[in-house]
CSV table of C-alpha atoms in Angstrom, one decimal:
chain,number,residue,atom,x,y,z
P,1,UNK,CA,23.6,7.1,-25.7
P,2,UNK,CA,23.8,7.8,-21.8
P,3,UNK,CA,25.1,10.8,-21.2
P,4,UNK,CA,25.7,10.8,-17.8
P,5,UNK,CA,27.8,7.6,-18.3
P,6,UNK,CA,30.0,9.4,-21.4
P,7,UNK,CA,30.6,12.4,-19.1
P,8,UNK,CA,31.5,10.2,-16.1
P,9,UNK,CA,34.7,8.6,-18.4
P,10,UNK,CA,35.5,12.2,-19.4
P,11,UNK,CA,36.4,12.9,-16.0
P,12,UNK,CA,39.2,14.7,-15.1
P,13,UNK,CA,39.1,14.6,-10.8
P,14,UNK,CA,42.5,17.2,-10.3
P,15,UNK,CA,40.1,19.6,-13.2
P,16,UNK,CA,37.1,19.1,-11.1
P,17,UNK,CA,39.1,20.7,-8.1
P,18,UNK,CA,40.0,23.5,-9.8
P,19,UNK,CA,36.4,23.7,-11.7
P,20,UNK,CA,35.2,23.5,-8.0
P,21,UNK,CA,37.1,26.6,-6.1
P,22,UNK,CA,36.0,29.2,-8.7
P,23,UNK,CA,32.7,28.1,-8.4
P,24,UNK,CA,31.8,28.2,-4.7
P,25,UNK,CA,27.7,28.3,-5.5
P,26,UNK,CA,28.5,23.9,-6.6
P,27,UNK,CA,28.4,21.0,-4.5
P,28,UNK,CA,31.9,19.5,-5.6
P,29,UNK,CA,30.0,16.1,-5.7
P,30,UNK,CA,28.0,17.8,-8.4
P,31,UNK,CA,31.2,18.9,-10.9
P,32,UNK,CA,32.6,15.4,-12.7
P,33,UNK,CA,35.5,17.6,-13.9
P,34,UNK,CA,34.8,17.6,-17.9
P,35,UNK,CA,37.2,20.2,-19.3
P,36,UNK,CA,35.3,22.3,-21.8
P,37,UNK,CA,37.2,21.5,-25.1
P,38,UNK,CA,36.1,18.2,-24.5
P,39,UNK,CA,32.5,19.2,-23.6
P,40,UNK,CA,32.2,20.5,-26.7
P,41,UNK,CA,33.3,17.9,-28.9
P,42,UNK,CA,30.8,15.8,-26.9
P,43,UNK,CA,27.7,18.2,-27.5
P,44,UNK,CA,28.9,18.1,-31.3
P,45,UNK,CA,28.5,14.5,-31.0
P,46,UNK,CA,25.1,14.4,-28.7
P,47,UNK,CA,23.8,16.4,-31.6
P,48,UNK,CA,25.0,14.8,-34.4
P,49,UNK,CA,23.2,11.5,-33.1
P,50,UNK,CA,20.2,13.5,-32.3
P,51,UNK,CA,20.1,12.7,-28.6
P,52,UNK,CA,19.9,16.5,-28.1
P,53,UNK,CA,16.1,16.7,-27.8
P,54,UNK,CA,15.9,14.0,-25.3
P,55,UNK,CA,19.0,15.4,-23.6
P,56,UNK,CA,17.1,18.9,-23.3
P,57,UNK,CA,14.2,17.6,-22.3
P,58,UNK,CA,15.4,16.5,-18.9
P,59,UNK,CA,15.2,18.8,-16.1
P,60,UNK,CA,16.7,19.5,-14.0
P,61,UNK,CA,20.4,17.7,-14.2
P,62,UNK,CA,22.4,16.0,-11.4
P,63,UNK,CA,25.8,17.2,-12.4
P,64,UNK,CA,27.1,20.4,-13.3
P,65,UNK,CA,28.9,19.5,-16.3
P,66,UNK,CA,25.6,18.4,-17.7
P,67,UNK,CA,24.1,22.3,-16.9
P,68,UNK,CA,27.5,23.1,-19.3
P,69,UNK,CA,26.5,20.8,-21.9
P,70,UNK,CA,22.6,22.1,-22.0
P,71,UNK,CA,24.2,25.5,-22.1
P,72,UNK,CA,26.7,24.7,-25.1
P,73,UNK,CA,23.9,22.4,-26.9
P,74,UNK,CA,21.5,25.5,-26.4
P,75,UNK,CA,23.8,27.9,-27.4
P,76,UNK,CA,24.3,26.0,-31.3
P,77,UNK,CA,20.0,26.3,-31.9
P,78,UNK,CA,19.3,27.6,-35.1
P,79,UNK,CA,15.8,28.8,-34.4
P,80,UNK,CA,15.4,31.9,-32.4
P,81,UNK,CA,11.9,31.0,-31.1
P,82,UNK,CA,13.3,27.6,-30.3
P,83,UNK,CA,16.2,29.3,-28.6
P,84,UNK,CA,14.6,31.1,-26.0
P,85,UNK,CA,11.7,28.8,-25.3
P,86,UNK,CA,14.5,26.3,-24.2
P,87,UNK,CA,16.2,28.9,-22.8
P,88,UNK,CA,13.0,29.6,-20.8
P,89,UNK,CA,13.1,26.5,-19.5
P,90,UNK,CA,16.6,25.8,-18.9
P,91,UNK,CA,17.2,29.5,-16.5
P,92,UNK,CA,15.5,28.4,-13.0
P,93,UNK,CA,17.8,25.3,-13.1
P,94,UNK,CA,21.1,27.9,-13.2
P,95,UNK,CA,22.8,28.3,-10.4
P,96,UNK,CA,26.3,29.3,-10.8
P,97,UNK,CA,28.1,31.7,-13.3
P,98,UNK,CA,29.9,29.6,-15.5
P,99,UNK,CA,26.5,27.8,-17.0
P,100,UNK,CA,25.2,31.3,-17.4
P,101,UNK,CA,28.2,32.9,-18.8
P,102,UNK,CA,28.6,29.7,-21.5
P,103,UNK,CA,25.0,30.0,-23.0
P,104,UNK,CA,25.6,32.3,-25.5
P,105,UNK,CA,23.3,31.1,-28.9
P,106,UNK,CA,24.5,33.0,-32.0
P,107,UNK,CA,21.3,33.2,-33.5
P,108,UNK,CA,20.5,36.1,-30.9
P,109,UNK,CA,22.4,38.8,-32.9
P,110,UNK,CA,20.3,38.4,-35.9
P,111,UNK,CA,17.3,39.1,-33.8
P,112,UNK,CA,17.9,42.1,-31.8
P,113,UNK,CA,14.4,43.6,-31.5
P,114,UNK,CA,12.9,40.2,-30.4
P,115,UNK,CA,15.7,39.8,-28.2
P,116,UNK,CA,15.8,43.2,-26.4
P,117,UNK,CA,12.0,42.1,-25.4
P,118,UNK,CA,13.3,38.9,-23.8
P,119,UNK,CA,16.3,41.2,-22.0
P,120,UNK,CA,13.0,43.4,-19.9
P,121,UNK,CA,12.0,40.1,-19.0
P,122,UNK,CA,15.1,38.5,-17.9
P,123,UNK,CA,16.3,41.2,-15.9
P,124,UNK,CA,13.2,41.6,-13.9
P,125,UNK,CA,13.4,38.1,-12.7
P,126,UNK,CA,13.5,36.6,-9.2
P,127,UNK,CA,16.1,34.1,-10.2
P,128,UNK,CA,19.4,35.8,-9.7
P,129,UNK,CA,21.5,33.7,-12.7
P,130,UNK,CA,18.6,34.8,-15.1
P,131,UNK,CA,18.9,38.3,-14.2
P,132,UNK,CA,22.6,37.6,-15.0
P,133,UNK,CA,21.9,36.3,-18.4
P,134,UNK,CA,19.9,38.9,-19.5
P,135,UNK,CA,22.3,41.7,-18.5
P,136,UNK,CA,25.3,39.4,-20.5
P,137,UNK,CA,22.9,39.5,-23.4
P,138,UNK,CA,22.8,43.4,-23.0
P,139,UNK,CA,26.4,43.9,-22.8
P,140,UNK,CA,27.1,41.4,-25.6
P,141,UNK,CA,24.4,42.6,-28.1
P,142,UNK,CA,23.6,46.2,-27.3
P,143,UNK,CA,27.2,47.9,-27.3
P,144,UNK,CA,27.7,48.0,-30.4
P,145,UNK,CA,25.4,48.8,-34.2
P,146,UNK,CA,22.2,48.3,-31.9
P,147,UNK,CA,23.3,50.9,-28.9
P,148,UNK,CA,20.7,53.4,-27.6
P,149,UNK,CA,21.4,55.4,-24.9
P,150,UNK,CA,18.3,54.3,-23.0
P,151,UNK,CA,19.3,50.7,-23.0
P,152,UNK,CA,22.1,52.1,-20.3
P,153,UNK,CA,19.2,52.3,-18.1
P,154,UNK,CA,18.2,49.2,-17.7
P,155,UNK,CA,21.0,47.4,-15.5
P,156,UNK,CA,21.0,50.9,-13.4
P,157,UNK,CA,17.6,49.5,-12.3
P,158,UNK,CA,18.5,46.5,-11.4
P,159,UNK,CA,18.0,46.3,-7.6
P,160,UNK,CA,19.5,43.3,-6.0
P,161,UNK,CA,21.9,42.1,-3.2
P,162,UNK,CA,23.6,38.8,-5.5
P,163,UNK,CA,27.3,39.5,-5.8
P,164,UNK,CA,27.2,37.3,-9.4
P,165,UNK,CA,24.5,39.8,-10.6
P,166,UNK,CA,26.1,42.9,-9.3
P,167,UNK,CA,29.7,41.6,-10.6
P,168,UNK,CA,27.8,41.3,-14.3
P,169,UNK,CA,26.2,44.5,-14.1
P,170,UNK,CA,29.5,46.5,-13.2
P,171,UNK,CA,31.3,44.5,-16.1
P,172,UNK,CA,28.4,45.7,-18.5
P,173,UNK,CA,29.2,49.1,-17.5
P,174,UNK,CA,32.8,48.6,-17.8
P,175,UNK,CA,32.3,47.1,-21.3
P,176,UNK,CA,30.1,50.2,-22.2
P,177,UNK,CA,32.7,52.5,-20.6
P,178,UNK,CA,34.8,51.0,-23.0
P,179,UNK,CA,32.6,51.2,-26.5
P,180,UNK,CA,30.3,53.8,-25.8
P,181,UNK,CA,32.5,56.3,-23.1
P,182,UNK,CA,30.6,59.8,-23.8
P,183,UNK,CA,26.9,58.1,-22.6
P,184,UNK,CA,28.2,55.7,-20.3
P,185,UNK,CA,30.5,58.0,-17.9
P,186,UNK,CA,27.5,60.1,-16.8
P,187,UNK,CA,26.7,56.8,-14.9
P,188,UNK,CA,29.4,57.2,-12.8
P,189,UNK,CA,29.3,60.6,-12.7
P,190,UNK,CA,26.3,61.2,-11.4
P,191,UNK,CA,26.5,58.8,-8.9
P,192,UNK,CA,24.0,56.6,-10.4
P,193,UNK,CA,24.8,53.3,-9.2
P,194,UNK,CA,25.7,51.5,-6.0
P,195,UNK,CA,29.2,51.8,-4.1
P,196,UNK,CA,29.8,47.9,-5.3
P,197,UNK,CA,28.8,48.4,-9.0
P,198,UNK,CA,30.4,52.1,-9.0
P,199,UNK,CA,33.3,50.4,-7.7
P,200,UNK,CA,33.9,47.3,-9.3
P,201,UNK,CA,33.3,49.4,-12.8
P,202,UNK,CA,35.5,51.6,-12.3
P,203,UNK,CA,38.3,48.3,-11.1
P,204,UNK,CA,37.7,46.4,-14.5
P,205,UNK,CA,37.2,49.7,-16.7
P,206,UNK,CA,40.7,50.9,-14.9
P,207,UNK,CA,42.0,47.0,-15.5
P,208,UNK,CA,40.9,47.1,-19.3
P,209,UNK,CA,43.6,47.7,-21.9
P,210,UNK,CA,40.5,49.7,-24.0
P,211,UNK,CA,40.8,52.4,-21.6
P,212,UNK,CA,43.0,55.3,-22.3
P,213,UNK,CA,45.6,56.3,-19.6
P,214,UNK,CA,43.4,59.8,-19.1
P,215,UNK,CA,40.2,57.9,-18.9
P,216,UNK,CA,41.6,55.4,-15.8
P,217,UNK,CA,43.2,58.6,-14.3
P,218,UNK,CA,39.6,60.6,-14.9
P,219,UNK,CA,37.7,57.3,-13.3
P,220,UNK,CA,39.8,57.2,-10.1
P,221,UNK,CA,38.1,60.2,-9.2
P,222,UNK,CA,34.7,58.5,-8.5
P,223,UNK,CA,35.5,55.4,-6.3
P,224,UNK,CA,33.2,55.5,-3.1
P,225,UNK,CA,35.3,55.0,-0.2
């Protein structure tokens, strides 16, 4: 099976356009336009014949679509180990937010502690999109049965000038506003984070429908002018 040559049919050029303006970080030349449903039929398929490994193995892609198809591939392995040591491999090839935002492996929830060690490791990293990943897996993991207050403080120390880092870290926060208001809102509060994450928290906690009409009016309070 070539992959590049199944992905090329699957194009979709009007898709490709669109795929292109919301992710300004991509070469168009680079986006072949495969719409997602279809991606992940394909990766079903890539697997099911066992071209996966060999597909993995080959870093770094030409084509963005293909960055999508490692990420959905990646995001079906069984193995935690085997998750992240791909995923390891796969994060200094990552350079826009969709690919980041689309590897999601499910075996991560039934390895929190292991996972949480990876987070401290992600989010210190020189490689803005693996910083992002690493903050996604805290908002999607630690919200929720495995919340501790202290895990709050890790994003807040995240010190970086990326707009697709900062835009994760102030959805994080809006997420835990959201699930976890009593420790989160001391965040904003006490003026804890930078003007763009302060503000862009308060935006998407104030756009969420999990937010009660006294909490929005209550977060109003804080935006930096």
């Amino acid at each position: 099976m070539n992959i590049e040559d199944e992905l090329l049919c699957l194009a979709d050029e009007k898709y490709g356009d669109f795929i292109s303006s919301l992710n300004p970080t991509v070469n168009r030349g680079n986006i072949i336009g495969v719409r997602v449903p279809m991606l992940r039929k394909f990766a079903s398929e890539v697997v099911k014949c066992g071209e996966d490994k060999n597909f993995l193995d080959t870093l770094p892609h030409k084509y963005f679509d293909e960055n999508l198809l490692h990420s959905i591939i990646l995001s079906k392995e069984k193995n935690f180990d085997n998750a992240v040591k791909r995923i390891d491999e796969f994060l200094p090839y990552i350079d826009n937010w969709a690919v980041c935002d689309t590897l999601s492996p499910k075996v991560f929830k039934k390895n929190p502690d292991e996972l949480l060690i990876n987070i401290k490791k992600w989010v210190k990293s020189d490689k803005p999109y693996t910083v992002r990943f690493g903050v996604s897996c805290l908002m999607s993991y630690f919200l929720d049965e495995e919340f501790k207050k202290e895990y709050l403080q890790i994003p807040a120390e995240i010190k970086s000038e990326e707009y697709y880092v900062n835009m994760m870290i102030a959805w994080y926060y809006a997420t835990a506003l959201a699930k976890q208001w009593d420790m989160t809102i001391p965040y904003i509060e006490q003026n804890k984070l930078s003007r763009f994450v302060n503000n862009k928290t308060i935006r998407k906690a104030i756009e969420s429908y999990r937010i009660t009409k006294e909490q929005k009016e209550y977060l109003r309070k804080f935006i930096k002018k």
